[in-house]
Tab-separated table of C-alpha atoms and ligand atoms in Angstrom:
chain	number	residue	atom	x	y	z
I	276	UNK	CA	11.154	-6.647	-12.298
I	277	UNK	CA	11.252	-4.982	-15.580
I	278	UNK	CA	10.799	-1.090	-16.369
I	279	UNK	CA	11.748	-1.855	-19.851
I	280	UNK	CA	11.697	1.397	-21.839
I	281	UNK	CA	10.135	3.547	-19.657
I	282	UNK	CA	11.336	7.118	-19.206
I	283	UNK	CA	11.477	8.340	-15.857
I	284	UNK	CA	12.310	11.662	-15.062
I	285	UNK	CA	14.499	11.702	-11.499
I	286	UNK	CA	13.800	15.076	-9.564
I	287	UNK	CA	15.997	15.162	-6.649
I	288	UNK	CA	15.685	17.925	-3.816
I	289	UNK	CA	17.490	19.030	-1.147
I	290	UNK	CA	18.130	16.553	1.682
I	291	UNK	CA	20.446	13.985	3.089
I	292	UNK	CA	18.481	11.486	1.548
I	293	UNK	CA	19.567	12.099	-1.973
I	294	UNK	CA	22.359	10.275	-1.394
I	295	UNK	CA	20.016	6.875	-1.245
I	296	UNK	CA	18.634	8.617	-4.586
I	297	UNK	CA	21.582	7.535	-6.479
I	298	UNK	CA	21.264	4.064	-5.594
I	299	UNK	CA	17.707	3.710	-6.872
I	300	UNK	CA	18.763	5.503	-9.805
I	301	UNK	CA	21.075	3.124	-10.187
I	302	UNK	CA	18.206	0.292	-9.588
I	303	UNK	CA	16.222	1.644	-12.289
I	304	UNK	CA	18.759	2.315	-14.841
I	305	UNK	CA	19.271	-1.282	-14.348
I	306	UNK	CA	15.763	-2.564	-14.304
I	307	UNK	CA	15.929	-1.304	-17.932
I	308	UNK	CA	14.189	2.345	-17.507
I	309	UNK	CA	15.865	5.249	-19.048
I	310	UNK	CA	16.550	8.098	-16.851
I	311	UNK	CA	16.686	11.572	-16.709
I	312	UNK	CA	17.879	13.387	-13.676
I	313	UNK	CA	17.129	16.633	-12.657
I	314	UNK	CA	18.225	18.189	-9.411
I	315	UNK	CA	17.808	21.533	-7.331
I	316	UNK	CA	19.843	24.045	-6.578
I	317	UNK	CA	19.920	22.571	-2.691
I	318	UNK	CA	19.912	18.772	-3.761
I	319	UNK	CA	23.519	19.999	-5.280
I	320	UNK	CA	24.863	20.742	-1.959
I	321	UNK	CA	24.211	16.917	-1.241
I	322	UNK	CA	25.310	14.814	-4.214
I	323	UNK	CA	27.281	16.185	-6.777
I	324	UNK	CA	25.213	16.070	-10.791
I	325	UNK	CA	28.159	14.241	-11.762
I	326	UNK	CA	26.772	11.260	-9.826
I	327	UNK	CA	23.964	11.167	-11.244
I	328	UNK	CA	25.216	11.689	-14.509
I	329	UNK	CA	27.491	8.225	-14.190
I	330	UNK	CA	24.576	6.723	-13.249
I	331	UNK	CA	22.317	7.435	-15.377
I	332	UNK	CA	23.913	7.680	-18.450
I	333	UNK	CA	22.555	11.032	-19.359
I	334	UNK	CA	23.660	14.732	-18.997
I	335	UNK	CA	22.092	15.853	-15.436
I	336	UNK	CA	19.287	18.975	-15.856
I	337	UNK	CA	20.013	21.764	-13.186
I	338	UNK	CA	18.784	24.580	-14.559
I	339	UNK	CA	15.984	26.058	-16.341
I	340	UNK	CA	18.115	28.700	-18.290
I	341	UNK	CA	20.395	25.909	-19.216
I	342	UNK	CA	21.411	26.666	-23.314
I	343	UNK	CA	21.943	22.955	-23.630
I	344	UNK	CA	18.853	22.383	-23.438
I	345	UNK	CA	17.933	22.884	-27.026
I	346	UNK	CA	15.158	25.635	-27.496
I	347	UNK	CA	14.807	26.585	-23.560
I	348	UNK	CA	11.694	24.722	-23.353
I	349	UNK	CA	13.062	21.704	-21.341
I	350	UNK	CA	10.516	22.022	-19.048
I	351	UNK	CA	7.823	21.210	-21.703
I	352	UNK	CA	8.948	18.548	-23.743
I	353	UNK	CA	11.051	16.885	-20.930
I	354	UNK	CA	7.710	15.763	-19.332
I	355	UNK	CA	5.794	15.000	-22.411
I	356	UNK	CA	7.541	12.315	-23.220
I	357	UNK	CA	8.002	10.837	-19.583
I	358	UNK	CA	5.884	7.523	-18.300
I	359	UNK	CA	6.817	8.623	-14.725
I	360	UNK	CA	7.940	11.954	-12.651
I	361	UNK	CA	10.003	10.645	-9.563
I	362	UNK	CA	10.883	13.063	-6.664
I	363	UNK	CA	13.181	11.185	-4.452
I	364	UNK	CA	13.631	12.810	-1.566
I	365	UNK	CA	11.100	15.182	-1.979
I	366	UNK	CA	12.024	17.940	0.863
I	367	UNK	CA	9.138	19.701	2.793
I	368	UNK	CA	10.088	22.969	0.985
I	369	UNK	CA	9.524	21.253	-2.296
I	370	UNK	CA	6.213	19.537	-1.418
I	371	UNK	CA	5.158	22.762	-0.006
I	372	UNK	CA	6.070	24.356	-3.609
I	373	UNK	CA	4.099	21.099	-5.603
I	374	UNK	CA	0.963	22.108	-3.362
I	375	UNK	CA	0.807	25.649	-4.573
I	376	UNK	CA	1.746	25.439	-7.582
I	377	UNK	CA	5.125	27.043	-8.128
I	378	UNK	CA	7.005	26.804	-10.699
I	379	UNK	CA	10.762	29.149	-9.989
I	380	UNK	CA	13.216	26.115	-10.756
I	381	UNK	CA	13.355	23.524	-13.178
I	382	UNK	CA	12.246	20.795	-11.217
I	383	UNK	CA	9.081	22.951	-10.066
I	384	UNK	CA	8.304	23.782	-13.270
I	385	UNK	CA	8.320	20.281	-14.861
I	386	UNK	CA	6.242	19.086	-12.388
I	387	UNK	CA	3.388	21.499	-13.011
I	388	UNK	CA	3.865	21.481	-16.958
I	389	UNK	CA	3.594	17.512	-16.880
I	390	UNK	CA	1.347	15.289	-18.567
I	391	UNK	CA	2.774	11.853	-16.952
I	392	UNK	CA	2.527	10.678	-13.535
I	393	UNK	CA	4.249	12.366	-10.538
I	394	UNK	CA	5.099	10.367	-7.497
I	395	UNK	CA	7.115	11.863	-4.460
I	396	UNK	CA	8.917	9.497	-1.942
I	397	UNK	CA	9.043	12.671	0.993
I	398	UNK	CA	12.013	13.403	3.220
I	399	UNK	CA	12.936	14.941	6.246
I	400	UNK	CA	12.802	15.608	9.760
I	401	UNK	CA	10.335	14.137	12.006
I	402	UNK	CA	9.078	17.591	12.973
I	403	UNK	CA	8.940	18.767	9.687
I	404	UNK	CA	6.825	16.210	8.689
I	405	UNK	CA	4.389	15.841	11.810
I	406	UNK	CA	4.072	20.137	11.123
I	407	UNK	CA	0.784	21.547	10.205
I	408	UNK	CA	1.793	23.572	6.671
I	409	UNK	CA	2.960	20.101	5.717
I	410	UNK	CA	0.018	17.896	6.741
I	411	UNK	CA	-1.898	20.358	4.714
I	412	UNK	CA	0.545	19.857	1.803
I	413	UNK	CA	0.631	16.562	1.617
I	414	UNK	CA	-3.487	16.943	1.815
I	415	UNK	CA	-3.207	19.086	-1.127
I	416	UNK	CA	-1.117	16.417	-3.429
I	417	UNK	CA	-3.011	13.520	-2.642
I	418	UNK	CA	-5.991	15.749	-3.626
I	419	UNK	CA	-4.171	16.353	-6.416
I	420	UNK	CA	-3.273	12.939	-7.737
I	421	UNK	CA	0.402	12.670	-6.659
I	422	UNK	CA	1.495	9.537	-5.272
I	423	UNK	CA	3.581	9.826	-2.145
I	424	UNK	CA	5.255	7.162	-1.204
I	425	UNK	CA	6.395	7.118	2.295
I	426	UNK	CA	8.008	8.372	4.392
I	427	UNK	CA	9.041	5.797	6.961
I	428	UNK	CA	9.785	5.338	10.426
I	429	UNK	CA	13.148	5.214	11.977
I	430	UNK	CA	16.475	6.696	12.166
I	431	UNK	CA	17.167	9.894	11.048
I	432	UNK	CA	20.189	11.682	10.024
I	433	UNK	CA	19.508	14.464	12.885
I	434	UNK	CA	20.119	11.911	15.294
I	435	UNK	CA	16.374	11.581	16.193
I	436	UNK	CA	13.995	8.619	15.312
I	437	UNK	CA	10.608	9.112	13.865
I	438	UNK	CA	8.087	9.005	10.774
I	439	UNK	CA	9.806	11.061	8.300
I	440	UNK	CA	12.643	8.782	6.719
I	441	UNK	CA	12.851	7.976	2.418
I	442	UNK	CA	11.803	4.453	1.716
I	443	UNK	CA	14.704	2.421	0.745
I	444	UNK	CA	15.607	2.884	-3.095
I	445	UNK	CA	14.341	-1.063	-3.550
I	446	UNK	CA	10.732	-0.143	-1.504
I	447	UNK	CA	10.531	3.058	-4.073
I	448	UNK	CA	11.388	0.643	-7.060
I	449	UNK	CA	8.717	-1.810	-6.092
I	450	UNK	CA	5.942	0.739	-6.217
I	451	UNK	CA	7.119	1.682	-9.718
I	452	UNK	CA	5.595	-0.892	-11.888
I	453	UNK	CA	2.042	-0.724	-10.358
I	454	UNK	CA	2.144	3.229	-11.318
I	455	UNK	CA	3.134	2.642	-14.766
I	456	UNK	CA	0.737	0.109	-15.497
I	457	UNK	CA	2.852	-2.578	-15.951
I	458	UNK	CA	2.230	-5.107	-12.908
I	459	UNK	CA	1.431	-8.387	-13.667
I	460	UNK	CA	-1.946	-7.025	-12.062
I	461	UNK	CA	-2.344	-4.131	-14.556
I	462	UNK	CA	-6.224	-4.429	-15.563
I	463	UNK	CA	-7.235	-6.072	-12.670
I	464	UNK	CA	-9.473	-5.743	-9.866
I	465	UNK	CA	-8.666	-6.633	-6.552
I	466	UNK	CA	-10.820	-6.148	-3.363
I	467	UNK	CA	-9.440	-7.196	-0.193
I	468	UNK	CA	-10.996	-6.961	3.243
I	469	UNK	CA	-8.829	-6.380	6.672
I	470	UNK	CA	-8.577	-5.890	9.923
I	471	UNK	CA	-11.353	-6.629	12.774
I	472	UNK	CA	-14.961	-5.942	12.904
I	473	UNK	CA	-16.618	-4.355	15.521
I	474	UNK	CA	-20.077	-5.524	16.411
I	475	UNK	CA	-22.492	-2.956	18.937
I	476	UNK	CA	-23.570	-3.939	22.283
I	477	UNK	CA	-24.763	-0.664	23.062
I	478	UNK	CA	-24.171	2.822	21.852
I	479	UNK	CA	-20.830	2.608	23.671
I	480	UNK	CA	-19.447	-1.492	24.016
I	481	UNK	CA	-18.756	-3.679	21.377
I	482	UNK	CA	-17.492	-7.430	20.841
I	483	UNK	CA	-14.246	-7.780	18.472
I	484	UNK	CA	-11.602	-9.719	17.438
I	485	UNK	CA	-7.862	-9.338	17.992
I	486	UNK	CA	-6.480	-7.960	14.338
I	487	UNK	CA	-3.926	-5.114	13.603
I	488	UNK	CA	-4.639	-4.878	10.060
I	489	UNK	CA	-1.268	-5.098	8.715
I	490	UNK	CA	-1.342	-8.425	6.941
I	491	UNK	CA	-4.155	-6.984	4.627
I	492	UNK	CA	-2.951	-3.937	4.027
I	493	UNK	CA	0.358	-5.432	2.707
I	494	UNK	CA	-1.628	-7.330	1.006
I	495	UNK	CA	-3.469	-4.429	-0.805
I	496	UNK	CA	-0.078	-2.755	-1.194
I	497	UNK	CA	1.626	-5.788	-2.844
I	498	UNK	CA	-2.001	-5.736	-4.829
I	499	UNK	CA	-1.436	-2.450	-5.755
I	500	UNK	CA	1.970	-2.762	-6.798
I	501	UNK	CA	1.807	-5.763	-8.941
I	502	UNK	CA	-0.289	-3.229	-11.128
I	503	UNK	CA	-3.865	-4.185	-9.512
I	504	UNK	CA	-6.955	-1.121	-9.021
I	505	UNK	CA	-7.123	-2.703	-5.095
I	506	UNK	CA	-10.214	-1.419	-2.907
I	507	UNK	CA	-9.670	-2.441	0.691
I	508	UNK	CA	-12.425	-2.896	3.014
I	509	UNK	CA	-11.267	-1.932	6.407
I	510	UNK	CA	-12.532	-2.774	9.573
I	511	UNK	CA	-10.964	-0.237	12.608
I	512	UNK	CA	-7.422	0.162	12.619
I	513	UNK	CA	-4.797	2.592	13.191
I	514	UNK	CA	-3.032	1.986	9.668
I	515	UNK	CA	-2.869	4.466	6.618
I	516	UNK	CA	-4.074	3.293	3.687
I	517	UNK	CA	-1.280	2.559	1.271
I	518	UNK	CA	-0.691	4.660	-2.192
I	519	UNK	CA	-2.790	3.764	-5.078
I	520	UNK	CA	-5.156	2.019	-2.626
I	521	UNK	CA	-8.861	3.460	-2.419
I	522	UNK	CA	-10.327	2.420	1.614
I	523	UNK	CA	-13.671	2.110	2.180
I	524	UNK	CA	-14.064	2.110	6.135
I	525	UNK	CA	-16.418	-0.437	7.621
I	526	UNK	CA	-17.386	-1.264	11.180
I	527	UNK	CA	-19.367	-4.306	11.189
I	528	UNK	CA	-19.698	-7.644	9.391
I	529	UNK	CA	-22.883	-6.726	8.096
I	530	UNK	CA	-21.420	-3.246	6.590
I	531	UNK	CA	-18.305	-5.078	5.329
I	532	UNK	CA	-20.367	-7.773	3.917
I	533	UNK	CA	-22.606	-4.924	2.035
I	534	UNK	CA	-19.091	-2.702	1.156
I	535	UNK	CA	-17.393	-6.168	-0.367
I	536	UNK	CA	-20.533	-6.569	-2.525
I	537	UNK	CA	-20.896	-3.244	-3.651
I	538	UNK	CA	-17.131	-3.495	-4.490
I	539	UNK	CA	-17.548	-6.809	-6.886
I	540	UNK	CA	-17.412	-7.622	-9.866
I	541	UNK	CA	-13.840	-8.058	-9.163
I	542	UNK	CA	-11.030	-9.938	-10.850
I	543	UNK	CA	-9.502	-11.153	-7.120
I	544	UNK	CA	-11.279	-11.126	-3.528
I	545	UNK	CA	-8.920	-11.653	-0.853
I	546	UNK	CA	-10.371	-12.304	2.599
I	547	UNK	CA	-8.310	-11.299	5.071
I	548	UNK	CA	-10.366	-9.570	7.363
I	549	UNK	CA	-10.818	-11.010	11.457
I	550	UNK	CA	-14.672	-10.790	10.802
I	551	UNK	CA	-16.691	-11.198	13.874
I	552	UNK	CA	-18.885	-14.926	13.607
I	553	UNK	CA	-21.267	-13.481	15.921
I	554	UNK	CA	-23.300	-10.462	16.559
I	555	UNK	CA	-25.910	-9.102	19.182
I	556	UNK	CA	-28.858	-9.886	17.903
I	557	UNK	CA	-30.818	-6.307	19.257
I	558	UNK	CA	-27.884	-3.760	20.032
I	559	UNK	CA	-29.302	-1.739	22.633
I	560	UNK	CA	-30.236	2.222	21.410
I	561	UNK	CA	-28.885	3.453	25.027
I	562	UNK	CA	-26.428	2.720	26.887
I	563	UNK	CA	-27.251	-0.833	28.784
I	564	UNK	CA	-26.957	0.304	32.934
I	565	UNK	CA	-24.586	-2.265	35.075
I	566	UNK	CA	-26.838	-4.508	37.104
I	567	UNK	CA	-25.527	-6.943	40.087
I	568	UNK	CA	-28.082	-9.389	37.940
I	569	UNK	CA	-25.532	-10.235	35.143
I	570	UNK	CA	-26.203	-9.667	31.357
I	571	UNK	CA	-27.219	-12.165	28.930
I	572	UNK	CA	-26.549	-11.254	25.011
I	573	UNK	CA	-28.279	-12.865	22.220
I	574	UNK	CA	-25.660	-13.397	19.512
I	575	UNK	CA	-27.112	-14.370	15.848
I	576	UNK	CA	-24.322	-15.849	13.351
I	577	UNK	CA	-22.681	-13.103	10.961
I	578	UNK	CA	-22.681	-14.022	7.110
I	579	UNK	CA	-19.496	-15.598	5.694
I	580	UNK	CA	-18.538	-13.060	3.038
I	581	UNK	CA	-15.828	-15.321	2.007
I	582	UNK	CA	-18.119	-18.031	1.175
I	583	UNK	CA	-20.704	-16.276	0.026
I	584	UNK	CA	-18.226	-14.283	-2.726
I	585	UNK	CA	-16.916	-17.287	-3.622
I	586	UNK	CA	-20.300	-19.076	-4.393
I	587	UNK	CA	-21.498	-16.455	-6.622
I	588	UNK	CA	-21.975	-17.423	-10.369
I	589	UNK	CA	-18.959	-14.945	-11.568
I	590	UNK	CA	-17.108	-15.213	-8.515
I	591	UNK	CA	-13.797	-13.535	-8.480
I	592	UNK	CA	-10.681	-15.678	-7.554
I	593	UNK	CA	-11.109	-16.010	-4.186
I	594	UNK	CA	-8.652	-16.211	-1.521
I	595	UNK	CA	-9.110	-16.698	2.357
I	596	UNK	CA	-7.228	-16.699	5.510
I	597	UNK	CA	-7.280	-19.190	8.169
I	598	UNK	CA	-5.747	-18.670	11.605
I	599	UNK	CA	-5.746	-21.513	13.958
I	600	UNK	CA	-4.106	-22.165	17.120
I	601	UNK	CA	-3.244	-25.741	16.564
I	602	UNK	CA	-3.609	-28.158	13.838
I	603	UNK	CA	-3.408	-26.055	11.180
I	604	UNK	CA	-2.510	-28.094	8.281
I	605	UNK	CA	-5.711	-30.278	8.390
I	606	UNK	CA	-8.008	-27.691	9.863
I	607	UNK	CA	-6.706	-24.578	6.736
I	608	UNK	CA	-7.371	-27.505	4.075
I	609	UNK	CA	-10.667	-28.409	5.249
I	610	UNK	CA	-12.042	-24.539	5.304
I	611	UNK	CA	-10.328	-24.260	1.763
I	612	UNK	CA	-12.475	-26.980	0.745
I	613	UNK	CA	-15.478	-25.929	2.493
I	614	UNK	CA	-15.155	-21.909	1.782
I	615	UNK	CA	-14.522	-23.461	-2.080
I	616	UNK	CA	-10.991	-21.333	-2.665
I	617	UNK	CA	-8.598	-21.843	-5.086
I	618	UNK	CA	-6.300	-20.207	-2.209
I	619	UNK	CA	-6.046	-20.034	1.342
I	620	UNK	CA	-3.124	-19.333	3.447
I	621	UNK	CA	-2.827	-20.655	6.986
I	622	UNK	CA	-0.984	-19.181	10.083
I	623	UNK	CA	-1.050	-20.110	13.445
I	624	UNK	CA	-2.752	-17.189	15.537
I	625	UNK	CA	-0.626	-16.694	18.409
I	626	UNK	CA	2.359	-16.296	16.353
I	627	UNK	CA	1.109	-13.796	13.975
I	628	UNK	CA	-1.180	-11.592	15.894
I	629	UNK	CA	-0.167	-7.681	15.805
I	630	UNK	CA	3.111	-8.536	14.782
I	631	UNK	CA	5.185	-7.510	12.139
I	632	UNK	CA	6.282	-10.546	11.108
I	633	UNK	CA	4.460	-13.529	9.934
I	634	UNK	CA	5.042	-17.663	9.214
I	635	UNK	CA	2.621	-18.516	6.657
I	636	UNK	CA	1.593	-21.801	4.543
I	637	UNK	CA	-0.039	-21.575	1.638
I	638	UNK	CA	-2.700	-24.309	0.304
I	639	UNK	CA	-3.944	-24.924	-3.579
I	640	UNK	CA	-5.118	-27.698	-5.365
I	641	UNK	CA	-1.520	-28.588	-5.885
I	642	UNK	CA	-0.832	-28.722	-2.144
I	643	UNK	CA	0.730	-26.807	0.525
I	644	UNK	CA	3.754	-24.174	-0.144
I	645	UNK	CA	5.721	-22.763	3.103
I	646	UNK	CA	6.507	-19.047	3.317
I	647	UNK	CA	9.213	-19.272	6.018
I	648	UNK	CA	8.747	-15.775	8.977
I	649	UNK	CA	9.739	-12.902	7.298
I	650	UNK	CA	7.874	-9.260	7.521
I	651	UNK	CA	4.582	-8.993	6.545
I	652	UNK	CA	5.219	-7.141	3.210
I	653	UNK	CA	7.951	-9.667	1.939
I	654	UNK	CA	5.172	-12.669	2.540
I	655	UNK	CA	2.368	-10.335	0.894
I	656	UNK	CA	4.732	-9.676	-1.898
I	657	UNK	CA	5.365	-13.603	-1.989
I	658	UNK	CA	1.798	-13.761	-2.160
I	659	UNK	CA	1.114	-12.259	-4.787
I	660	UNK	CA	3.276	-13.427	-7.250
I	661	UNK	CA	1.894	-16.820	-5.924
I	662	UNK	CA	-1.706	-15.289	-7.383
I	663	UNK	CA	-0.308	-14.237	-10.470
I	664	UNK	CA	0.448	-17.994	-11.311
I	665	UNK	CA	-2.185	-19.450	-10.568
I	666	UNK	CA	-4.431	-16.843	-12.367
I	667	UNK	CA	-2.404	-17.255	-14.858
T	889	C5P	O1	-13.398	-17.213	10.534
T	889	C5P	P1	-12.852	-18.189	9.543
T	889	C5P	O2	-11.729	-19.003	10.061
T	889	C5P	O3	-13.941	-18.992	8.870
T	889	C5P	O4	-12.208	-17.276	8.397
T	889	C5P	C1	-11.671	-17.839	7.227
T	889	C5P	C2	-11.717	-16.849	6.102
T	889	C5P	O5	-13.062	-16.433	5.865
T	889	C5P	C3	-10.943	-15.562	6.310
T	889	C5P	O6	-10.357	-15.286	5.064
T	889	C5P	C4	-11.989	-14.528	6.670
T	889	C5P	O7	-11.627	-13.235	6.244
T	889	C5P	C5	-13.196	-15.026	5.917
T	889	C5P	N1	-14.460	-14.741	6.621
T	889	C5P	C6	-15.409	-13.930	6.049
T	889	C5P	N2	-16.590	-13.691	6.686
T	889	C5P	C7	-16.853	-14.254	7.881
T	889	C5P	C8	-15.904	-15.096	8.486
T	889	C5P	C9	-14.717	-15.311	7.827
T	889	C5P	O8	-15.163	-13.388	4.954
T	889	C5P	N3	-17.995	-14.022	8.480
């Protein structure tokens, strides 16, 4: 990946994680950005600026009454000339300061006397970051236009495990060229669909599909990093949308059929949704009483959005999903030639299902590419770049 030129200003703050913050400045310095670094008084107690400096290349920024810095109005042109504003960690305290706007250090500052980007990768305890001031903070920036990337689950340095961990210096670099614009999706528009459907029996039953979500939304975060403007169409799931990625919630095949083509023109459509083939015909307005009799349903076919994107005039390159239980190789190329795709990628059901991990074969016109198991994200990543070629 290539940051070529682009100036990135490094804020760090105070937490253990700051030591992981020299590593990814190392990763950028050597994906060819140029880097400034500018720490807190607290991130100090962590990681000495001589670090940084070593890394970087570049005298360290500590303070905003700091004579070297020329005419004492660092915290102007510092950011005017910056592509990107990285805080990595960004600690509670200093989120809390981003969402109101306070500006008593020169990290603070910078950040509200920017013209550039600002992304935060948040730190800290799992407390901390489950607390109510800091729900509402992180509210507040996303309101605002900050990208936060992260946090993560998992070990913490307190001992405890939990949502509230950095995302490895190599996650943060990844998310780096989609914010500056220079993906090898930068200009385009990709709308994915994911998850299940859910398709009303009665006010209170349904009929759905088995589907976690998580293969599309890596997909719409790999979108979204390779540069992409990514809507994803969601069925229900318990997932977060990921940053840079605008969700449009959906329910039903019929209302993710109408949110897909609302969503298009579009540049890519990837089908990944588990969409429901059939549906009640007449969902019943009340509840339907239990009766020793049995109940019948009605079910009516749901439309294909997949083929039905694909067969439009100015159809967007259109990629589906095929999950089989057996047979996959034959029965993926046949629905890639009957859906029309340029694309489809095959996995076999039971051994992808909820999981975090997935086996995948891909199939084009130039035959059939193996992604060997490896986490979802890796294989959406794959993906992607996959796309880009063939686009291309
Ligand atoms: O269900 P099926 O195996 O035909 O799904 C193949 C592909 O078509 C998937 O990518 C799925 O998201 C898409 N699809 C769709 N609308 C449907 C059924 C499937 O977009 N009603």
């Amino acid at each position: 990946m290539s940051l070529a030129h682009k100036k990135i200003i490094l804020g760090v703050t105070g937490g253990i994680a700051a030591y992981k913050t020299a590593e990814l400045c190392r990763l950028l310095v050597k994906a060819g950005a140029e880097v400034r670094v500018v720490m807190t008084a607290a991130a100090q107690q962590f990681v000495t600026p001589l670090t940084f400096q070593a890394l970087s290349g570049q005298p360290v920024l500590t303070s905003l009454w700091d004579a070297a810095s020329g005419d004492g109005m660092a915290h102007i042109h510092l950011s005017r000339d910056a592509d990107l504003l990285l805080v990595a960690p960004a600690s509670a305290d200093f989120m809390a300061k981003l969402a109101e706007g306070r500006a008593d250090d020169l990290l603070s500052t910078l950040c509200l006397a920017r013209t550039c980007r600002l992304a935060v990768a948040p730190a800290m305890n799992r407390e901390m970051w489950a607390a109510a001031p800091t729900r509402r903070n992180l509210g507040q920036l996303r309101g605002d236009g900050v990208t936060v990337l992260g946090p993560v689950a998992g070990e913490q340095a307190c001992g405890e495990s939990g949502l509230g961990r950095m995302l490895e210096p190599a996650e943060i670099l990844a998310a780096l060229p989609g914010l500056l614009g220079a993906g090898p999706l930068a200009g385009r528009r990709v709308v994915v669909t994911a998850g299940p459907t859910f398709e009303p029996i009665d006010p209170v039953r349904g009929l759905t599909n088995l589907s976690s979500g998580k293969m599309g939304y890596a997909l719409a975060q790999a979108a979204a990093e390779a540069g992409a403007e990514v809507c994803l169409v969601s069925g229900p799931t318990c997932l977060a949308a990921p940053a840079r990625v605008r969700r449009v919630d959906v329910r039903s095949a019929a209302e993710m059929h109408d949110a897909v083509l609302r969503e298009l023109p579009a540049d890519v459509f990837i089908a990944v949704a588990a969409v429901a083939d059939y549906r009640v015909e007449a969902a019943a307005t009340q509840k339907i009483k239990k009766s020793a009799a049995g109940l019948t349903l009605q079910l009516v076919p749901n439309p294909d959005i997949l083929a039905e994107v694909s067969a439009l005039p100015d159809a967007p390159f259109c990629v589906g999903f095929a999950a089989e239980t057996e047979q996959l190789a034959e029965r993926a190329e046949a629905k890639r030639q009957r859906k029309k795709l340029p694309l489809l990628v095959g996995n076999l059901a039971q051994d992808t299902l909820g999981q975090d991990t997935a086996e995948l074969v891909l199939f084009d016109d130039q035959g059939l590419h193996p992604l060997p198991r490896a986490d979802k994200l890796a294989q959406a990543r794959a993906l992607v770049s996959h796309l880009v070629n063939l686009l291309n």
